[in-house]
Short mmCIF file of C-alpha atoms in Angstrom, two decimals:
data_model
loop_
_atom_site.label_atom_id
_atom_site.label_comp_id
_atom_site.label_asym_id
_atom_site.label_seq_id
_atom_site.Cartn_x
_atom_site.Cartn_y
_atom_site.Cartn_z
CA MET A 19 -83.09 -4.95 -72.91
CA ILE A 20 -84.40 -6.58 -69.82
CA ILE A 21 -86.11 -10.42 -70.57
CA ASN A 22 -88.69 -10.84 -67.62
CA ASN A 23 -89.55 -14.55 -69.08
CA VAL A 24 -89.67 -16.53 -72.33
CA GLY A 25 -90.71 -19.71 -73.40
CA TYR A 26 -90.00 -21.75 -76.27
CA ASN A 27 -92.54 -24.39 -78.25
CA HIS A 28 -95.41 -24.20 -75.80
CA CYS A 29 -98.26 -25.95 -77.12
CA HIS A 30 -101.95 -25.57 -75.35
CA ASP A 31 -104.69 -27.26 -75.52
CA ALA A 32 -107.99 -25.95 -77.46
CA ASP A 33 -109.24 -24.38 -74.72
CA PHE A 34 -106.61 -22.28 -74.24
CA PHE A 35 -107.35 -18.25 -73.57
CA ILE A 36 -105.14 -15.18 -72.40
CA ASP A 37 -107.35 -12.70 -70.74
CA ARG A 38 -104.99 -10.19 -69.35
CA PRO A 39 -107.23 -6.65 -69.10
CA HIS A 40 -104.18 -4.98 -67.94
CA GLY A 41 -101.75 -6.21 -69.98
CA SER A 42 -98.65 -8.52 -68.56
CA GLY A 43 -96.76 -5.69 -66.92
CA ASP A 44 -94.27 -5.84 -69.84
CA ASN A 45 -93.80 -5.94 -73.60
CA LEU A 46 -95.18 -9.44 -74.95
CA LEU A 47 -93.45 -11.07 -78.15
CA LEU A 48 -94.83 -13.93 -79.73
CA ILE A 49 -94.12 -16.02 -82.98
CA LEU A 50 -97.29 -17.93 -83.48
CA ARG A 51 -96.57 -21.75 -84.56
CA THR A 52 -100.37 -22.10 -85.03
CA ASP A 53 -103.71 -19.55 -86.22
CA ALA A 54 -104.69 -17.63 -83.71
CA ILE A 55 -107.33 -15.28 -82.66
CA PHE A 56 -106.64 -12.18 -81.30
CA THR A 57 -109.30 -9.53 -79.62
CA ILE A 58 -108.14 -5.96 -80.26
CA ASP A 59 -110.36 -2.91 -79.30
CA GLY A 60 -112.85 -4.78 -79.11
CA VAL A 61 -112.50 -6.99 -82.94
CA ASP A 62 -111.62 -10.32 -83.57
CA ILE A 63 -108.59 -10.96 -85.99
CA LEU A 64 -107.42 -13.83 -87.06
CA VAL A 65 -103.77 -14.10 -87.25
CA PRO A 66 -102.40 -16.67 -89.51
CA ALA A 67 -99.26 -18.82 -88.24
CA ASN A 68 -95.80 -18.15 -88.51
CA SER A 69 -96.82 -14.79 -87.33
CA PHE A 70 -94.96 -11.98 -85.23
CA PHE A 71 -97.08 -10.02 -82.90
CA MET A 72 -96.31 -7.54 -80.20
CA TYR A 73 -97.95 -6.24 -77.15
CA LYS A 74 -96.87 -3.12 -75.75
CA LYS A 75 -96.52 -2.89 -71.84
CA GLY A 76 -100.03 -1.76 -70.51
CA ARG A 77 -101.77 -2.60 -73.26
CA PRO A 78 -104.83 -5.31 -72.77
CA GLN A 79 -103.80 -8.73 -73.39
CA TYR A 80 -106.73 -10.92 -75.12
CA TYR A 81 -105.85 -14.06 -77.53
CA ARG A 82 -107.02 -17.26 -77.90
CA CYS A 83 -106.64 -20.92 -79.79
CA VAL A 84 -108.78 -21.47 -82.96
CA PRO A 85 -111.94 -23.23 -82.15
CA SER A 86 -111.16 -27.11 -81.76
CA HIS A 87 -107.69 -26.44 -82.77
CA VAL A 88 -104.73 -26.30 -80.81
CA PHE A 89 -102.07 -23.40 -79.42
CA ALA A 90 -98.58 -23.38 -79.99
CA ASN A 91 -95.88 -20.60 -79.79
CA ASP A 92 -92.60 -18.96 -78.38
CA TRP A 93 -92.93 -16.04 -76.44
CA ILE A 94 -90.78 -13.22 -74.61
CA HIS A 95 -91.72 -10.93 -71.84
CA PHE A 96 -89.27 -8.21 -71.98
CA ASP A 97 -88.48 -4.40 -70.75
CA PHE A 98 -86.63 -2.11 -73.13
CA GLU A 99 -83.95 0.13 -71.87
CA ASP A 100 -82.67 3.41 -72.66
CA ASN A 101 -83.99 4.33 -76.65
CA GLU A 102 -83.99 0.43 -77.60
CA GLU A 103 -87.76 1.08 -78.10
CA ASP A 104 -87.17 3.88 -80.66
CA TYR A 105 -84.91 1.51 -82.60
CA PHE A 106 -87.85 -0.96 -82.71
CA LEU A 107 -90.07 1.58 -84.03
CA SER A 108 -87.86 2.70 -86.90
CA LEU A 109 -87.93 -0.50 -88.09
CA GLY A 110 -91.66 0.35 -89.31
CA LEU A 111 -92.92 -1.76 -86.93
CA LYS A 112 -95.86 -1.67 -85.22
CA TYR A 113 -97.19 -2.92 -81.72
CA GLU A 114 -100.71 -5.25 -82.27
CA SER A 115 -99.99 -6.05 -85.80
CA PHE A 116 -99.21 -9.01 -86.85
CA VAL A 117 -96.19 -9.45 -89.73
CA HIS A 118 -96.31 -12.98 -91.61
CA MET A 119 -92.98 -14.45 -92.11
CA ASP A 120 -91.74 -17.13 -94.18
CA ASN A 121 -88.66 -18.30 -92.53
CA VAL A 122 -90.36 -18.97 -89.27
CA CYS A 123 -87.60 -21.30 -88.34
CA PHE A 124 -85.02 -18.93 -88.01
CA PHE A 125 -87.12 -16.81 -85.16
CA ASN A 126 -87.96 -19.91 -82.99
CA TYR A 127 -84.29 -20.87 -83.26
CA CYS A 128 -83.48 -16.96 -81.67
CA ILE A 129 -86.06 -17.48 -79.04
CA LYS A 130 -84.77 -20.92 -78.27
CA SER A 131 -81.01 -19.32 -78.39
CA ILE A 132 -82.53 -16.64 -75.86
CA ALA A 133 -84.19 -18.90 -73.34
CA TYR A 134 -80.65 -20.79 -73.24
CA GLU A 135 -78.95 -17.50 -72.63
CA ALA A 136 -81.25 -16.31 -70.14
CA TYR A 137 -81.20 -19.12 -67.88
CA SER A 138 -77.19 -19.46 -68.59
CA SER A 139 -74.24 -18.49 -66.49
CA ASN A 140 -72.51 -17.24 -69.42
CA ILE A 141 -70.56 -14.05 -68.73
CA HIS A 142 -71.74 -12.40 -72.07
CA ARG A 143 -75.57 -13.26 -71.96
CA SER A 144 -76.89 -10.33 -71.21
CA SER A 145 -74.93 -8.64 -74.51
CA THR A 146 -75.98 -11.97 -76.53
CA ILE A 147 -79.57 -12.02 -75.76
CA LYS A 148 -79.61 -8.20 -76.69
CA PHE A 149 -77.98 -8.92 -80.18
CA PHE A 150 -80.60 -11.73 -80.82
CA MET A 151 -83.40 -9.61 -80.08
CA PHE A 152 -82.10 -6.71 -82.59
CA LEU A 153 -81.53 -9.62 -84.87
CA MET A 154 -84.95 -10.35 -84.68
CA PHE A 155 -86.58 -6.97 -85.31
CA ASN A 156 -84.19 -6.25 -88.21
CA LYS A 157 -85.19 -9.55 -89.72
CA ILE A 158 -89.20 -9.26 -89.00
CA SER A 159 -88.83 -5.90 -90.51
CA GLU A 160 -87.59 -6.82 -93.78
CA CYS A 161 -90.36 -9.55 -93.89
CA ASN A 162 -93.09 -6.99 -92.99
CA ILE A 163 -91.06 -5.13 -95.88
CA ILE A 164 -91.31 -7.61 -98.43
CA THR A 165 -95.22 -7.95 -98.05
CA ASN A 166 -95.57 -4.46 -99.01
CA PHE A 167 -93.18 -4.76 -101.66
CA ASN A 168 -92.89 -6.80 -104.89
CA LYS A 169 -90.31 -9.37 -104.53
CA ASN A 170 -89.31 -9.04 -108.20
CA ASP A 171 -88.61 -5.12 -107.56
CA ASN A 172 -84.87 -4.89 -108.91
CA TYR A 173 -84.42 -1.73 -106.99
CA TYR A 174 -85.67 -3.50 -103.65
CA GLU A 175 -83.39 -6.64 -104.24
CA MET A 176 -80.26 -4.45 -105.39
CA LEU A 177 -80.82 -2.10 -102.49
CA SER A 178 -81.30 -5.33 -100.18
CA THR A 179 -78.27 -6.51 -101.06
CA ILE A 180 -76.44 -3.12 -100.25
CA ARG A 181 -78.23 -3.14 -96.86
CA ASN A 182 -76.89 -6.92 -95.78
CA LYS A 183 -73.70 -5.70 -96.73
CA ILE A 184 -73.16 -3.17 -94.36
CA TYR A 185 -74.19 -5.34 -91.40
CA SER A 186 -72.10 -7.96 -92.41
CA HIS A 187 -68.96 -5.80 -93.31
CA PRO A 188 -69.50 -2.64 -91.30
CA TYR A 189 -66.12 -1.91 -91.52
CA GLU A 190 -66.16 -1.25 -95.39
CA LYS A 191 -65.53 2.42 -96.21
CA ARG A 192 -68.86 3.66 -97.79
CA THR A 193 -70.02 7.06 -98.87
CA ILE A 194 -73.66 7.95 -99.86
CA ASP A 195 -71.77 8.66 -103.52
CA SER A 196 -69.74 5.35 -104.08
CA THR A 197 -72.70 3.27 -102.66
CA ALA A 198 -75.31 5.18 -105.35
CA HIS A 199 -72.74 4.49 -107.78
CA GLU A 200 -72.49 0.80 -107.08
CA VAL A 201 -76.15 0.36 -107.81
CA ARG A 202 -75.99 2.36 -110.73
CA MET A 203 -78.64 4.81 -109.13
CA SER A 204 -78.67 8.58 -109.05
CA LYS A 205 -77.72 10.06 -105.52
CA SER A 206 -81.09 11.27 -104.91
CA ASN A 207 -83.01 8.45 -105.94
CA PHE A 208 -80.98 5.82 -104.27
CA GLN A 209 -81.64 8.03 -100.81
CA GLN A 210 -85.33 8.27 -101.41
CA LEU A 211 -85.55 4.14 -102.36
CA TYR A 212 -83.46 3.35 -99.59
CA LYS A 213 -85.75 5.55 -96.79
CA LYS A 214 -88.79 4.19 -98.86
CA TYR A 215 -87.94 0.81 -98.61
CA PHE A 216 -86.17 0.46 -95.13
CA ASN A 217 -87.82 3.41 -93.23
CA ILE A 218 -84.42 4.77 -92.18
CA THR A 219 -81.70 6.76 -94.42
CA PHE A 220 -79.15 5.15 -95.83
CA MET A 221 -76.57 6.91 -93.49
CA GLN A 222 -78.60 6.18 -90.38
CA ASP A 223 -78.03 2.45 -91.33
CA LEU A 224 -74.57 2.56 -92.01
CA ILE A 225 -74.01 4.27 -88.71
CA ASN A 226 -76.07 1.73 -86.59
CA SER A 227 -74.32 -1.09 -88.32
CA ARG A 228 -70.76 0.44 -87.46
CA ILE A 229 -72.36 1.35 -83.88
CA GLN A 230 -73.72 -2.54 -83.39
CA TYR A 231 -70.30 -4.06 -84.47
CA ALA A 232 -68.21 -1.67 -82.48
CA GLN A 233 -70.62 -2.82 -79.44
CA MET A 234 -69.79 -6.23 -80.04
CA LEU A 235 -65.82 -5.61 -80.39
CA LEU A 236 -65.62 -3.77 -76.87
CA LEU A 237 -67.50 -6.70 -75.59
CA ASN A 238 -65.75 -9.52 -76.94
CA THR A 239 -62.22 -8.57 -77.58
CA ASN A 240 -59.08 -6.45 -75.90
CA LEU A 241 -58.68 -4.15 -78.93
CA SER A 242 -58.47 -0.35 -77.46
CA SER A 243 -61.23 2.23 -78.27
CA ALA A 244 -59.13 4.00 -80.99
CA ASP A 245 -58.53 -0.01 -83.07
CA VAL A 246 -62.15 -0.78 -82.59
CA SER A 247 -62.97 2.94 -84.17
CA LYS A 248 -60.78 1.59 -87.31
CA HIS A 249 -61.81 -1.53 -87.25
CA CYS A 250 -65.25 -0.27 -87.79
CA GLY A 251 -64.32 2.37 -91.29
CA TYR A 252 -63.66 5.49 -89.10
CA ASN A 253 -60.50 7.60 -90.15
CA TYR A 254 -60.70 9.31 -87.14
CA TYR A 255 -61.58 8.56 -83.91
CA ALA A 256 -63.22 11.82 -82.33
CA HIS A 257 -65.99 11.31 -85.48
CA PHE A 258 -66.27 7.64 -84.22
CA GLU A 259 -66.53 8.39 -80.28
CA ARG A 260 -69.46 11.32 -81.08
CA GLN A 261 -71.47 8.95 -82.96
CA PHE A 262 -70.69 6.28 -80.60
CA ARG A 263 -71.99 8.60 -77.82
CA GLN A 264 -75.25 9.51 -79.38
CA LYS A 265 -76.21 6.21 -80.03
CA THR A 266 -75.69 5.03 -76.62
CA GLY A 267 -75.05 7.98 -74.26
CA LEU A 268 -72.05 6.37 -73.22
CA THR A 269 -68.33 6.66 -74.56
CA PRO A 270 -66.93 3.56 -75.85
CA PHE A 271 -64.72 3.27 -72.34
CA GLN A 272 -67.71 3.76 -70.57
CA PHE A 273 -69.50 1.26 -72.39
CA ARG A 274 -67.18 -1.51 -72.39
CA ASN A 275 -66.80 -0.82 -68.22
CA ILE A 276 -70.40 -0.86 -67.25
CA LYS A 277 -71.25 -3.42 -70.07
CA LYS A 278 -68.67 -6.05 -68.58
CA SER A 279 -69.25 -4.63 -65.06
CA ASP A 280 -73.04 -5.77 -65.45
CA ASN A 281 -72.60 -8.98 -67.28
CA PHE A 282 -70.33 -9.93 -64.04
CA HIS A 283 -72.76 -9.07 -61.99
CA ASP A 284 -76.04 -11.08 -63.91
#
């Protein structure tokens, strides 16, 4: 994840507009604090305040304030690296399609924190920024799902609790069978609904949570790779190393050395 520029709580007068026929040369993430009008393929769309909107690199960017109203937003110009864009899309998020958010203050805080890290001399700022970005993507995806499903759906509530558990406690021993039993569902129904609600299989989500946790431990502790494996719920190091390499393209040892070197030279 490469942050090119970031702005927090920017406010503009009623004559504000953006007109970039060829885009900005990177991806543009916006968190709108006010209503705004976006022109997409020649069609004007009113996007409400407290919404997420993102342009893909190379796409035209046309947006402006609502007539006689001010415009305020938070924004990040950035580039994806490696398979980061694949993860973004796997969450069911789309470019040039807004997602309304109830708790927009959380996202404002994330962007404020990214802005602080981006201009700081913190040695772990690159990994911290990446974690904030993926945290936002995960939570925006959840907001998107909530708008598409009834908030009173009992199955959704139960599976959301499970998902929160695997990301807050990735080291817990879990299988499809044990987790399906936990929510009193059949194995097949559990897997079908999990994929339906979160656009990812349970096992893929569990692996993602463990690998993200492993990355944090590798960068911020002196634990050996074998110990990191155990702390992430793996019984066998070879299994952990294989999944880690599949997700990152690196062994745990290579990841630690390369990323720490990158942070040192930032």
